[in-house]
Coordinates of C-alpha atoms and ligand atoms in Angstrom, one line a residue:
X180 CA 3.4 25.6 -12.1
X181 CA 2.8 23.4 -8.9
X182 CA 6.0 21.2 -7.5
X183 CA 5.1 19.4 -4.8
X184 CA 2.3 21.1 -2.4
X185 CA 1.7 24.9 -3.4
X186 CA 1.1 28.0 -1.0
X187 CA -1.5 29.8 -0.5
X188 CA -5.1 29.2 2.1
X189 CA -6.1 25.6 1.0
X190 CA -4.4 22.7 -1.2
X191 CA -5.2 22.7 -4.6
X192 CA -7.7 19.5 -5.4
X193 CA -6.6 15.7 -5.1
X194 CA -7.3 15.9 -9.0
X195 CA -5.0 18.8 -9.6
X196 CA -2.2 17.5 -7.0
X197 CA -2.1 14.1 -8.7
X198 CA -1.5 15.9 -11.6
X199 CA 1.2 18.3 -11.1
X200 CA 2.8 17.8 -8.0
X201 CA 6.5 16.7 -8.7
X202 CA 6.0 17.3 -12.3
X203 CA 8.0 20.8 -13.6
X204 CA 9.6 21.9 -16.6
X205 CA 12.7 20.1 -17.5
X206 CA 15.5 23.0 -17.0
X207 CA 17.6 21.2 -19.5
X208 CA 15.0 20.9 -22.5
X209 CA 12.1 23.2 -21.8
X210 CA 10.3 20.4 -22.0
X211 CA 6.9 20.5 -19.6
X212 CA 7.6 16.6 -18.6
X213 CA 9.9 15.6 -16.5
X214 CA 13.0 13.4 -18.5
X215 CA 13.6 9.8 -17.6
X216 CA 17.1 10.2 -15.7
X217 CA 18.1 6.5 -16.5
X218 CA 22.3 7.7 -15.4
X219 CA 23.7 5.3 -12.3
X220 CA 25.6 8.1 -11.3
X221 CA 25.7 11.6 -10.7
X222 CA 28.7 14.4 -10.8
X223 CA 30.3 14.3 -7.4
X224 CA 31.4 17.9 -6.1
X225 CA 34.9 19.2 -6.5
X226 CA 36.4 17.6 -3.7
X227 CA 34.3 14.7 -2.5
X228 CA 36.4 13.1 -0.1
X229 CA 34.5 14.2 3.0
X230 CA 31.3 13.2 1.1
X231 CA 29.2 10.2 3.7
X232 CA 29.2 7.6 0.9
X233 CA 25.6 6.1 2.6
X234 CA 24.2 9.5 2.3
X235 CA 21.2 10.6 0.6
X236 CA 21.1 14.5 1.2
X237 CA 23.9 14.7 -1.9
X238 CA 22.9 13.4 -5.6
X239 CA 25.7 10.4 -6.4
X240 CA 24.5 7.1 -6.6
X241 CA 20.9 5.9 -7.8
X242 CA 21.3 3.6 -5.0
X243 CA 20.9 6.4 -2.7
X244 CA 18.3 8.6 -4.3
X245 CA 17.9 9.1 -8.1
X246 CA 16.1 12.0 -10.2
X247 CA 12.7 10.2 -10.8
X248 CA 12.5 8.9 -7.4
X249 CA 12.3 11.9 -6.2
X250 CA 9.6 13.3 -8.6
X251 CA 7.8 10.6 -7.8
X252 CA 8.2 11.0 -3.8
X253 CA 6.9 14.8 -4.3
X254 CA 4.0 13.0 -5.6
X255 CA 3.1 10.5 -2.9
X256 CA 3.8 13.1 -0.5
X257 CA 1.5 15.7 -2.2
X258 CA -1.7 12.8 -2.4
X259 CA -0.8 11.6 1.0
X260 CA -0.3 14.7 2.8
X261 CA -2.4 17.1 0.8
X262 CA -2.2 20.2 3.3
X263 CA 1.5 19.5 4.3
X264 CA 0.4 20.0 8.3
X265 CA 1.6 16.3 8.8
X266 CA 3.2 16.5 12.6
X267 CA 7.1 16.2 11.6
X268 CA 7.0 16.7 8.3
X269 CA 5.8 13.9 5.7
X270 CA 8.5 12.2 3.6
X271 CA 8.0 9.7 1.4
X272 CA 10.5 6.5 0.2
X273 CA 9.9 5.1 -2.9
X274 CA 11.1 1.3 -3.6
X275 CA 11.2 -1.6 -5.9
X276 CA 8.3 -3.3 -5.0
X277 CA 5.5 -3.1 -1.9
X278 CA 6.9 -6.2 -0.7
X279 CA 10.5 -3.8 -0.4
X280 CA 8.8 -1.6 1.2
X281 CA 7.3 -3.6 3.9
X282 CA 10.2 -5.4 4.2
X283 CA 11.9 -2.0 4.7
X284 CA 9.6 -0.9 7.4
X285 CA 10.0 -4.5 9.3
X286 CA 14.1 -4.2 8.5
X287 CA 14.6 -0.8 9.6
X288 CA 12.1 -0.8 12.9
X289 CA 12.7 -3.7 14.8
X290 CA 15.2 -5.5 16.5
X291 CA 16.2 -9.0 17.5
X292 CA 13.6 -10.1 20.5
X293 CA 10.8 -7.5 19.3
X294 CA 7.2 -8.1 18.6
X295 CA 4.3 -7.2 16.3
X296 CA 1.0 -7.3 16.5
X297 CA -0.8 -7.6 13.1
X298 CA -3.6 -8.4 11.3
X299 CA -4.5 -11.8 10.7
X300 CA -5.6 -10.9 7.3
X301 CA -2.8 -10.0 5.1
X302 CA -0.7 -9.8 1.5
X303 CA 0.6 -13.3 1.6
X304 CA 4.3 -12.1 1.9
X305 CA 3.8 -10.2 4.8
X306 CA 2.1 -13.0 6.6
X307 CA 5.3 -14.9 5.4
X308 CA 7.4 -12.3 6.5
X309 CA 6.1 -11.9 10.1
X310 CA 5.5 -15.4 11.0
X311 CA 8.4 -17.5 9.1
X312 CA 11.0 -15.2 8.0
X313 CA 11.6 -12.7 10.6
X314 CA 11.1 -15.8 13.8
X315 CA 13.6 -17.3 12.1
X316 CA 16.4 -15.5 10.9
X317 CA 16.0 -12.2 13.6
X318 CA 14.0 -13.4 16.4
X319 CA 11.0 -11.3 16.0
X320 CA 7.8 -12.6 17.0
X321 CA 4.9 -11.8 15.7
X322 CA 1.1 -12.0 17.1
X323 CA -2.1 -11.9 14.4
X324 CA -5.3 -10.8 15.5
X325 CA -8.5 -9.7 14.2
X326 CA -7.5 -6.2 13.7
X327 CA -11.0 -5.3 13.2
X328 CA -11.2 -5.0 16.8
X329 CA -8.4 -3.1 18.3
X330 CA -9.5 -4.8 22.0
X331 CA -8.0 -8.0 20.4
X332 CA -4.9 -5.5 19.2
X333 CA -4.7 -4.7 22.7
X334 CA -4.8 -7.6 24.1
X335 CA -2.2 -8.5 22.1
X336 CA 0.4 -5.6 22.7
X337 CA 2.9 -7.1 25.2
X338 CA 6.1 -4.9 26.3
X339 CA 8.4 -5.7 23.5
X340 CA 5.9 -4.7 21.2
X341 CA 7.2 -2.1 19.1
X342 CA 5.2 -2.3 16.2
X343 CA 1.3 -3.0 15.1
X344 CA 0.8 -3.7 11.6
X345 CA -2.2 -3.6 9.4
X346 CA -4.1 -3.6 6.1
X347 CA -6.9 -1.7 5.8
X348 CA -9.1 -3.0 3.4
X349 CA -7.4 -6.0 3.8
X350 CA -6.0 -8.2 1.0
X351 CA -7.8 -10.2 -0.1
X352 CA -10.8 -10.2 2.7
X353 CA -12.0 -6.2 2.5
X354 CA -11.6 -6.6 6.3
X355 CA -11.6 -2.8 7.3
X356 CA -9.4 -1.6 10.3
X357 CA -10.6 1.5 12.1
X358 CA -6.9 3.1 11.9
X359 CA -7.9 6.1 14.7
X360 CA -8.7 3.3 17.2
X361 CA -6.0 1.1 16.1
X362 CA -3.3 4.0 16.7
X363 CA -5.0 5.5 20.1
X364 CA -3.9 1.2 20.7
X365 CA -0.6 1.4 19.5
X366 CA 1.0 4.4 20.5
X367 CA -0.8 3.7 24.5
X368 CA 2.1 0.7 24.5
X369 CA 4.8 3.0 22.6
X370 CA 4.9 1.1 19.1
X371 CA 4.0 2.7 16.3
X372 CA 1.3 1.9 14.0
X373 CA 2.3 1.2 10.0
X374 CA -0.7 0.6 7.4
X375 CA -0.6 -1.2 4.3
X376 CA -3.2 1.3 2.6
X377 CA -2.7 -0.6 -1.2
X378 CA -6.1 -1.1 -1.6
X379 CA -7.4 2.4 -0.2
X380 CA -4.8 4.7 -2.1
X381 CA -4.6 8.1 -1.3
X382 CA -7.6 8.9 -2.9
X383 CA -9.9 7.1 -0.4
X384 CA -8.1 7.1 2.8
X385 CA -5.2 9.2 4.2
X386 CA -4.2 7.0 7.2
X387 CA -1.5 9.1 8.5
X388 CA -4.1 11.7 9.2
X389 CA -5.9 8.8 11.6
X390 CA -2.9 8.7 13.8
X391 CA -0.7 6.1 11.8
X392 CA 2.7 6.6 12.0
X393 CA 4.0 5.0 8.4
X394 CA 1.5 4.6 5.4
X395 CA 2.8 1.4 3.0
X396 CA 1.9 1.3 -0.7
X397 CA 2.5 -1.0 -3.4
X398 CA 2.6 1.1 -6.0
X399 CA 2.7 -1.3 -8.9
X400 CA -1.6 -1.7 -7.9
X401 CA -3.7 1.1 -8.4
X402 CA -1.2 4.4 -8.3
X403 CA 0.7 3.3 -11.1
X404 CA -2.8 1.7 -13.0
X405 CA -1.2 0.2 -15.7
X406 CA -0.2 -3.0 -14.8
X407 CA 3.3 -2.4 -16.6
X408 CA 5.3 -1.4 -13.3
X409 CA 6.6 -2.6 -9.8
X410 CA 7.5 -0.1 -6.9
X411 CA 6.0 0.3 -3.8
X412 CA 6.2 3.7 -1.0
X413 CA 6.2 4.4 2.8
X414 CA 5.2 7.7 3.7
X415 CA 5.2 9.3 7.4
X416 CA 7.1 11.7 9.2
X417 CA 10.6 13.0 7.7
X418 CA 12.5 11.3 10.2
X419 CA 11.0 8.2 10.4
X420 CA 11.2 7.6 6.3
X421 CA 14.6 9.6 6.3
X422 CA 15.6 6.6 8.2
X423 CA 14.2 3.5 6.1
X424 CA 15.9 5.7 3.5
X425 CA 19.5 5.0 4.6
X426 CA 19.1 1.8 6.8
X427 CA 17.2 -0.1 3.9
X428 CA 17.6 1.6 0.5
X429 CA 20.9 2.3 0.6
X430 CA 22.5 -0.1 2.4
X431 CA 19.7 -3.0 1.4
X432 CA 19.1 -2.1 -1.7
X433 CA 15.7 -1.6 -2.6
X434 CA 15.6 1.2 -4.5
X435 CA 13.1 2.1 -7.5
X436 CA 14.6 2.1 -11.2
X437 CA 14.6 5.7 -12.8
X438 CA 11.8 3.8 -15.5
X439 CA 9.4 2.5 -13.2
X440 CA 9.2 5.8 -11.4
X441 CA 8.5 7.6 -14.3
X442 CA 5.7 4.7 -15.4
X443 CA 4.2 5.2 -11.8
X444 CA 4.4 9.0 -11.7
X445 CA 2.9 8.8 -14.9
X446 CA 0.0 6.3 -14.2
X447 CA -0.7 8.4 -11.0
X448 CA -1.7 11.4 -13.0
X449 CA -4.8 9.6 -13.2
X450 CA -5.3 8.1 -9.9
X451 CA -8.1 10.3 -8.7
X452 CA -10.4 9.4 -11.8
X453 CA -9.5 5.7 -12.0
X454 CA -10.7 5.5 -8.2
X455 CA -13.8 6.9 -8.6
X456 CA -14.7 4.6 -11.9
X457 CA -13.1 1.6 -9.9
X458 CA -15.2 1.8 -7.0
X459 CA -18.2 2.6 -8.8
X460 CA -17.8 -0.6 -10.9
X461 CA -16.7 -2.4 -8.3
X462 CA -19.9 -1.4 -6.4
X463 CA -22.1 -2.9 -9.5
X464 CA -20.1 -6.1 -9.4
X465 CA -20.6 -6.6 -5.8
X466 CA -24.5 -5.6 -6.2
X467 CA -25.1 -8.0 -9.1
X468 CA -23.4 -11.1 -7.2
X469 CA -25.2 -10.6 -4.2
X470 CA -28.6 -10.6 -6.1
X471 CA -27.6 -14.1 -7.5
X472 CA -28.5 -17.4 -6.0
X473 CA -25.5 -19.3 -7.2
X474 CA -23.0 -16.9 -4.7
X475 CA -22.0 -18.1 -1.6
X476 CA -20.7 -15.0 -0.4
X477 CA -19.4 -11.4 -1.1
X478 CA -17.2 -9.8 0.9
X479 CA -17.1 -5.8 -1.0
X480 CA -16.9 -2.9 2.1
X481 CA -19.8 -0.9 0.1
X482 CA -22.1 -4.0 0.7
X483 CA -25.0 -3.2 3.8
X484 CA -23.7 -6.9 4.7
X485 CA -20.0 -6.3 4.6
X486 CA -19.1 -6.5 8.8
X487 CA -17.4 -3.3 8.8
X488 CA -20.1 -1.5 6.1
X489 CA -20.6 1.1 8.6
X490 CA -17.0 1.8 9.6
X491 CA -15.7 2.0 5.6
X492 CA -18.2 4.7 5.6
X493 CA -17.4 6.7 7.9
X494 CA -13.9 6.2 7.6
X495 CA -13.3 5.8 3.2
X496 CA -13.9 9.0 1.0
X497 CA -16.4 8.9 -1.7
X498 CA -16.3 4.8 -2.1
X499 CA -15.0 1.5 -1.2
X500 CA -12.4 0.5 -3.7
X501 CA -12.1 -2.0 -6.5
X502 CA -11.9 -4.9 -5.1
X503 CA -13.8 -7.8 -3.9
X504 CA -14.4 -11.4 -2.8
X505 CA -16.7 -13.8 -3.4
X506 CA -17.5 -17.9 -3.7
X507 CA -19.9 -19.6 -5.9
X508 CA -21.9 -21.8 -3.5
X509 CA -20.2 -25.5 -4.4
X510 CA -16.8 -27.5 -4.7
X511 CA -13.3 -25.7 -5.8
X512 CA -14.1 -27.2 -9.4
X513 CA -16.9 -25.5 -9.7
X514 CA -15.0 -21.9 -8.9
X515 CA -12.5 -23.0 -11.6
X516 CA -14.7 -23.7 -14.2
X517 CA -16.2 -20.7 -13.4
X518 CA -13.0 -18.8 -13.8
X519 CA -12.2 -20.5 -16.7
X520 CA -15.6 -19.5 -18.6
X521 CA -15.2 -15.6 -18.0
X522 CA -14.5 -14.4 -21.2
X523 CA -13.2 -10.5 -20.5
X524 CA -11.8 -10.7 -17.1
X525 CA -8.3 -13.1 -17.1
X526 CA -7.1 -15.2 -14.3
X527 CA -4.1 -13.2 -12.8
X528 CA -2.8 -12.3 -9.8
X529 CA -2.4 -8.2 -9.2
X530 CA -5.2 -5.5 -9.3
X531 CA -5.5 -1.8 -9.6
X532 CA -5.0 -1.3 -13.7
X533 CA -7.2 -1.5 -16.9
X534 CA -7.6 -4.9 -16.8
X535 CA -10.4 -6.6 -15.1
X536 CA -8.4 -10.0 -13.2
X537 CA -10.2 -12.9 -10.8
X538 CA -7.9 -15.3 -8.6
X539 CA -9.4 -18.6 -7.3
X540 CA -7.3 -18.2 -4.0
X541 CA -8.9 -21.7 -2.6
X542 CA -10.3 -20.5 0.2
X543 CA -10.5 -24.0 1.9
X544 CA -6.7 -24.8 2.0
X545 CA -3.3 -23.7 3.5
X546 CA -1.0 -20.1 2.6
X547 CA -2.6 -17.6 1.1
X548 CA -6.6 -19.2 1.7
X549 CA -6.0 -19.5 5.6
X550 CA -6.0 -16.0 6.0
X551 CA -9.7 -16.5 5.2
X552 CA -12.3 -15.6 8.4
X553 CA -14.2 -19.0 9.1
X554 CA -17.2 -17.7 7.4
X555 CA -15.5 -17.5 3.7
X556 CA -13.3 -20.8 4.6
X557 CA -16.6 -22.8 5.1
X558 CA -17.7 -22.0 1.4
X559 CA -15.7 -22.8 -2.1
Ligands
PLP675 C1 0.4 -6.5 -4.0 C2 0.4 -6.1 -2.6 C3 1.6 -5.9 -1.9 C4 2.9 -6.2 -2.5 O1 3.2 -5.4 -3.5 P1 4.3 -5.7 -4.7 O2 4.4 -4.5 -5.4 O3 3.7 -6.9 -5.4 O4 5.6 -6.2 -4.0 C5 1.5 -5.5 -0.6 N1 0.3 -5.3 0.0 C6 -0.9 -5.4 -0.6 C7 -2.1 -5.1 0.1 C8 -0.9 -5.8 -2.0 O5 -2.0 -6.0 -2.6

């Protein structure tokens, strides 16, 4: 049986990993499936008075690291880290959301009167976190740049920076980030380099093997699959996570539930395969709408005319992901009616499971839209 990454000359495959790894027989019931562990607690030692109640290295409080967490960490770390030679070690976190775990990365990094430098193109609640939240209440600044070029990144690194941030492809653009260059960047001016790799997964992109220091993953998209589940992961070198660990799941809270760690250890099993048929339908989407007259645009990494075509080749394994953008060529009516006329795929926000779902984002207005390069904000 295989828990966590075996021994022996070479990894087993991504396939097999994804299957096994923190999966083992259940001591208690013979059973070849791990339980849900749904207890808050767990039996303290004999005499746990000199027990660090903010620990994590002892079993006692959910809040600090429950059963199914950890199965599902051994997981992560066996798809992220698949020949366990990451310098330092690779730990992973997992948390209640991607948005916790971000947030848990910001929290536990950086300081009053640091700076970022991040992508301009962004999950909407990090762009809200960097450029409203953390000004505000902490005093970090923040500076977005077209991370597509890591000259502009380095332009932008100034001597508090302590952190670069990107998403690579990026939500909801595709915009790919060349995450070698990006961290040669980063760790020149001391900061460390975190990427939000939901839309890559494991399966097409390992980032911490380009150099990135802390890997971000919302795992209710495509690792859990099923649409039925929130949780989200960093992954990087033991000591880093080790720290997020206490500084922002124990003592801020934003810890998985036993349930959703078993739904997303679960759904991962089948992460591999669900790539392969995502990226290849995704491809064929992508294909057909840049055939048709009526489209604007498409903005889909495995597209000759994405901007970065040639650098998601080089640097994606085996394809380019399931998602995509595109405008019909006419007024925001007309991508509404649109929307409204599909008869499989449902308006909803969310991606990565069974179901096929299309957002009008509004690509013309403010939030969420503005993150839009010129070119896509001209059209729909
Ligand atoms: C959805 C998403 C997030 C946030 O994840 P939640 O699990 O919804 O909190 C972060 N980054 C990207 C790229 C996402 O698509």
């Amino acid at each position: 049986m295989i828990s966590g990454v075996t021994s022996g000359d070479r990894p087993p495959f991504l396939a097999t990993r994804a299957v096994h790894a923190g999966n083992d027989v259940d001591p208690g019931t013979g059973a070849i499936r791990r339980p849900i562990v749904a207890a808050n607690s767990y039996a303290l030692p004999e005499d746990p008075s000199e027990l660090d109640w903010s620990g994590t290295a002892t079993r006692l409080y959910t809040r600090n690291g429950g059963a199914n967490q950890g199965w599902l960490e051994d997981k992560l770390v066996a798809l992220e880290d698949p020949s366990g030679v990451s310098p330092g070690g690779c730990a992973a976190v997992a948390l209640a959301s991607g948005v916790a775990a971000l947030h848990a990365v910001f929290f536990t990094f950086l300081r009053s009167g640091d700076h970022v430098v991040s992508s301009d193109v962004t999950y909407v609640a990090t762009h809200r976190l960097l450029t409203e939240l953390l000004p505000a209440r902490w005093g970090i600044t923040a500076t977005l740049v077209d991370s597509s070029d890591p000259d502009a990144v380095r332009a932008a690194i100034r001597p508090e920076t302590r952190l670069v941030h990107v998403e690579t492809p990026a939500n909801p653009t595709t915009r790919i980030t060349d995450v070698d260059a990006v961290a040669a960047v980063a760790h020149e001016a001391g900061a460390l380099l975190s990427v939000d790799a939901t839309f890559a997964t494991p399966v097409l992109q390992r980032p911490l093997e380009r150099g990135a220091d802390l890997v971000v993953h919302s795992l209710t998209k495509y690792v859990n699959g099923h649409g039925d589940a929130m949780g989200g992961a960093v992954l990087g070198r033991r000591e880093l996570v080790e720290r997020i660990r206490a500084d922002a799941m124990v003592d801020a809270g934003g810890v998985i539930s036993p349930f959703n760690a078993w739904l997303i250890a679960r759904g991962a099993v089948t992460l591999p395969m669900r790539m392969r048929a995502h990226c290849a339908g995704a491809q064929q989407v992508a294909e057909y709408l840049e055939s048709r007259p009526e489209v604007a645009y498409v903005a889909y990494p495995g597209l000759a005319s994405h901007p970065q075509h040639a650098l998601a080749t080089r640097t994606l394994d085996g394809g380019y992901g399931g998602m995509l953008a595109f405008a019909l060529d006419g007024p925001p009516e007309l991508q509404n009616r649109f929307v409204a006329a599909l008869r499989v795929i449902t308006s909803a926000v969310s991606l990565g499971h069974d179901e096929s779902l299309i957002v009008h984002v509004g690509a013309g207005g403010e939030g969420r839209a503005a993150h839009f390069p010129p070119e896509f904000r001209r059209l729909g």
